[in-house]
């Protein structure tokens, strides 16, 4: 199996109902924290981890994402040689470094189905998955970079986890497993959105994954699960039974920007950071 990971998949077809009406005509992934859309933070994290092909799963009403990762000639001409030109520097450099590919999920049948739709863009190689509404930040290396290092050693699928309050477990896929190294668990169980009484731990899967390409065949065999959706945790559980899946308690902080509270927290965090940096 290839040891480098070049491709990163961004499932971005969800309706974003928690952010209505803002997300009625605008994708949730384009909501800005400070002046940068959520999906740009995700792409930057993937680039830092050595990836250069971004595979984005979009849906109806998501065209703004494609326009964002493209040149706007009119705008470029308008601000050329003005003091505002620097505002486009980061996004220009991302566009130069990366290739962006897109496909649409026609029916929103769940995260597992959205990942499956990426098969045509990914092919037969290991890849990363970023849910851009989980905004991750860390003092040192980014979360995906940390995970790529683990992948290079173990060559199997890896999910990022964090400890959540037990009252929150019903919102996440929850794992349990044996700790085989610092902050690294070999998963034996995974339950999607369990009741508090059924949760095997408080280790919750967040929106960062590294997946081996056999996951596609397993998703194809996955029947609709919790909420009638094709759940990636069900497909990952098949991988657990056939081989090994790891859970990594990452270093850093995650903001759930799919919720109003998390989004406001992220905004405060980045605002304060920008002010302390001067
Ligand atoms: P969420 O559970 O956050 O759902 O999806 P959502 O529709 O985006 O938001 P709410 O709950 O209605 O507010 C987790 C991730 O999976 C993607 C979403 O875009 C998000 O990044 N997703 C989910 C898809 O791409 N397709 C789906 O069918 C479901």
XYZ file of C-alpha atoms and ligand atoms in Angstrom:
307
model
C 0.000 0.000 0.000
C 1.200 3.494 -0.914
C 2.682 5.257 2.100
C 2.226 8.850 1.001
C -1.220 10.426 1.008
C -1.877 12.970 -1.709
C -5.647 13.181 -1.793
C -8.061 14.692 0.661
C -11.823 14.239 0.416
C -14.207 16.914 1.694
C -17.802 15.693 2.063
C -19.639 18.991 1.807
C -23.074 18.058 0.551
C -25.024 18.212 3.830
C -27.919 20.629 4.230
C -26.478 22.444 7.249
C -29.938 22.768 8.798
C -28.538 23.998 12.131
C -27.432 27.150 10.350
C -30.663 28.013 8.565
C -31.481 30.484 7.192
C -27.789 31.339 6.541
C -27.347 28.032 4.715
C -30.467 28.338 2.570
C -28.549 29.528 -0.478
C -24.980 29.320 0.832
C -22.993 26.217 1.765
C -22.204 25.812 5.457
C -18.558 25.202 4.457
C -18.368 28.809 3.221
C -19.276 30.344 6.593
C -16.297 32.490 7.577
C -14.392 32.354 10.836
C -12.720 35.747 10.774
C -12.404 36.378 7.024
C -11.708 32.795 5.948
C -14.327 30.208 4.983
C -14.342 26.947 6.963
C -13.375 24.853 3.961
C -10.249 26.942 3.346
C -9.001 26.098 6.858
C -9.512 22.421 5.971
C -7.649 22.704 2.670
C -4.763 24.498 4.406
C -4.545 21.690 6.967
C -4.440 19.106 4.135
C -1.707 21.020 2.281
C 0.338 21.226 5.477
C 0.034 17.420 5.696
C 1.509 17.067 2.186
C -1.680 16.643 0.152
C -2.265 18.434 -3.129
C -5.411 16.920 -4.643
C -8.619 18.094 -3.024
C -11.705 16.043 -3.854
C -14.860 17.870 -2.870
C -18.302 16.275 -2.649
C -20.825 18.973 -3.284
C -24.558 19.090 -3.706
C -27.195 21.468 -4.950
C -26.564 25.083 -3.966
C -22.844 24.554 -3.307
C -21.357 26.309 -6.319
C -19.768 29.009 -4.183
C -17.172 26.411 -3.090
C -15.995 25.912 -6.687
C -15.885 29.646 -7.304
C -13.851 30.159 -4.126
C -11.085 27.837 -5.340
C -10.843 29.582 -8.705
C -9.450 32.879 -9.921
C -11.852 35.821 -9.968
C -10.303 37.869 -12.770
C -12.540 40.881 -12.288
C -11.745 41.067 -8.575
C -8.026 40.471 -9.155
C -7.914 43.336 -11.629
C -9.822 45.631 -9.271
C -7.499 45.155 -6.309
C -4.190 44.747 -8.157
C -1.584 47.189 -6.810
C -3.911 48.401 -4.047
C -3.230 47.934 -0.305
C -5.871 45.185 -0.277
C -4.045 42.886 -2.648
C -2.494 40.902 0.213
C -5.965 39.727 1.276
C -6.033 37.296 -1.650
C -2.476 35.993 -1.213
C -3.310 32.863 0.817
C -6.105 31.683 -1.421
C -4.036 32.358 -4.565
C -1.219 30.251 -3.235
C -3.614 27.387 -2.393
C -5.018 27.483 -5.915
C -1.496 27.257 -7.319
C -0.465 24.367 -5.078
C -3.559 22.190 -5.407
C -5.816 20.554 -7.942
C -9.492 20.732 -7.009
C -11.861 18.039 -8.231
C -15.595 17.844 -7.630
C -18.473 15.465 -7.821
C -22.023 15.798 -6.604
C -23.962 13.725 -4.152
C -27.445 13.753 -5.645
C -29.373 12.479 -2.628
C -28.108 13.226 0.874
C -27.992 9.633 2.084
C -25.419 10.170 4.822
C -21.692 10.626 5.347
C -20.860 7.060 4.263
C -22.663 7.617 0.979
C -20.953 11.007 0.477
C -17.545 9.335 0.939
C -18.553 6.573 -1.482
C -19.349 9.196 -4.109
C -15.682 10.228 -3.851
C -14.516 6.837 -5.145
C -14.347 8.137 -8.694
C -12.067 10.997 -7.581
C -9.869 8.974 -5.211
C -9.303 5.667 -7.014
C -7.335 2.900 -5.359
C -5.158 4.724 -2.841
C -5.312 5.754 0.809
C -6.833 9.173 1.377
C -7.752 11.661 4.078
C -11.249 12.916 4.876
C -11.957 16.339 6.368
C -15.353 17.493 7.567
C -14.745 21.197 7.221
C -17.302 22.144 9.867
C -14.969 20.582 12.439
C -12.353 23.302 12.587
C -9.121 22.022 14.145
C -6.227 24.047 15.434
C -3.040 23.084 17.240
C 0.105 24.709 18.521
C 2.433 22.459 16.550
C 1.608 20.195 13.609
C -1.921 20.132 12.233
C -4.176 17.184 13.047
C -3.922 15.634 9.563
C -0.114 15.836 9.682
C -0.151 14.005 13.008
C -2.404 11.331 11.497
C -0.297 10.872 8.336
C 2.696 9.987 10.534
C 0.648 7.306 12.266
C -0.600 6.018 8.916
C 2.976 5.668 7.681
C 3.732 3.381 10.587
C 0.535 1.273 10.687
C -0.875 1.497 7.097
C -4.506 1.156 8.153
C -7.561 3.390 8.529
C -7.387 5.917 11.371
C -10.084 8.084 12.927
C -9.390 11.164 15.048
C -11.077 11.111 18.454
C -11.469 13.440 21.387
C -12.896 13.028 24.853
C -16.358 14.533 25.159
C -18.626 15.037 28.116
C -20.755 11.924 28.627
C -23.887 14.060 28.099
C -22.695 14.712 24.518
C -22.038 11.136 23.348
C -25.393 10.909 21.523
C -24.058 13.369 18.924
C -21.039 11.298 17.827
C -19.676 7.954 16.756
C -18.169 6.568 19.969
C -15.319 4.054 20.017
C -13.735 1.756 22.511
C -10.421 0.007 22.176
C -7.088 -0.944 23.632
C -4.429 1.748 24.006
C -1.431 0.447 22.004
C 0.676 3.585 22.170
C 0.373 7.080 23.635
C -3.065 8.398 22.610
C -3.482 5.594 20.069
C -6.190 2.934 20.372
C -6.870 -0.239 18.431
C -10.627 -0.063 18.003
C -12.797 -2.989 18.982
C -16.225 -1.327 18.997
C -17.800 1.715 17.440
C -21.373 2.851 18.048
C -23.007 5.670 16.112
C -24.743 8.239 18.324
C -25.285 5.945 21.347
C -27.459 6.733 24.340
C -25.428 7.681 27.394
C -26.126 4.272 28.943
C -24.912 2.419 25.831
C -21.744 4.421 25.147
C -18.639 2.203 25.335
C -16.476 5.233 26.314
C -16.446 9.010 25.924
C -14.027 8.934 22.958
C -15.882 10.610 20.090
C -14.949 10.463 16.420
C -14.464 13.935 14.977
C -14.185 15.062 11.353
C -10.714 13.786 10.433
C -10.084 10.341 8.962
C -7.458 8.497 6.991
C -9.044 5.671 5.055
C -7.624 2.791 3.070
C -9.381 2.341 -0.295
C -10.992 -1.018 0.584
C -13.437 1.159 2.535
C -15.322 1.811 -0.730
C -16.291 -1.863 -1.172
C -17.318 -1.978 2.474
C -19.500 1.122 2.149
C -21.119 -0.456 -0.908
C -22.155 -3.356 1.363
C -23.367 -1.065 4.165
C -27.115 -0.869 4.708
C -28.724 2.319 5.996
C -28.151 2.534 9.771
C -28.897 5.154 12.425
C -31.265 7.821 11.089
C -31.766 5.842 7.856
C -28.361 7.097 6.630
C -25.372 5.169 5.268
C -23.018 5.511 8.227
C -19.244 5.531 7.768
C -18.918 4.042 11.272
C -20.793 0.905 10.095
C -18.346 0.460 7.185
C -15.392 1.115 9.514
C -16.719 -1.530 11.887
C -16.453 -4.055 9.023
C -12.822 -2.970 8.599
C -12.291 -3.551 12.331
C -13.583 -7.112 11.942
C -11.423 -7.819 8.883
C -8.232 -6.183 10.098
C -7.426 -3.108 12.133
C -8.677 0.457 12.555
C -6.972 2.910 14.871
C -8.344 5.838 16.846
C -5.978 8.694 17.551
C -6.539 11.213 20.333
C -5.028 14.178 18.543
C -3.068 17.086 19.978
C -4.959 20.313 19.503
C -8.432 21.724 19.757
C -11.560 21.195 17.688
C -14.469 23.571 17.239
C -17.809 22.190 16.096
C -18.570 24.950 13.635
C -21.690 23.114 12.467
C -23.311 24.411 15.681
C -23.848 28.031 16.641
C -22.025 27.621 19.979
C -18.937 26.025 18.414
C -18.887 28.563 15.625
C -18.957 31.505 18.048
C -16.253 29.849 20.188
C -14.041 29.388 17.106
C -14.568 32.999 16.084
C -13.577 34.211 19.572
C -10.543 31.936 19.609
C -9.208 33.090 16.231
C -10.040 36.725 16.978
C -8.088 36.613 20.221
C -5.212 34.771 18.562
C -4.962 37.403 15.828
C -4.915 40.167 18.433
C -2.291 38.570 20.657
C -0.114 38.043 17.577
C -0.424 41.742 16.988
P -23.761 16.826 9.529
O -24.191 15.727 10.423
O -23.079 17.999 10.152
O -25.030 17.279 8.689
O -22.810 16.178 8.436
P -25.282 18.615 7.892
O -26.405 18.371 6.953
O -24.025 19.129 7.251
O -25.677 19.673 9.017
P -27.006 19.791 9.945
O -26.883 18.709 10.984
O -28.220 19.637 9.070
O -26.909 21.167 10.524
C -21.463 15.898 8.682
C -20.663 16.122 7.417
O -21.037 15.206 6.405
C -21.439 15.872 5.223
C -21.805 17.273 5.646
O -21.620 18.192 4.594
C -20.847 17.505 6.822
O -19.569 17.922 6.371
N -22.567 15.119 4.632
C -23.551 14.623 5.445
C -22.637 14.919 3.269
O -21.752 15.379 2.502
N -23.687 14.213 2.757
C -24.669 13.685 3.538
O -25.587 13.037 3.000
C -24.600 13.905 4.922
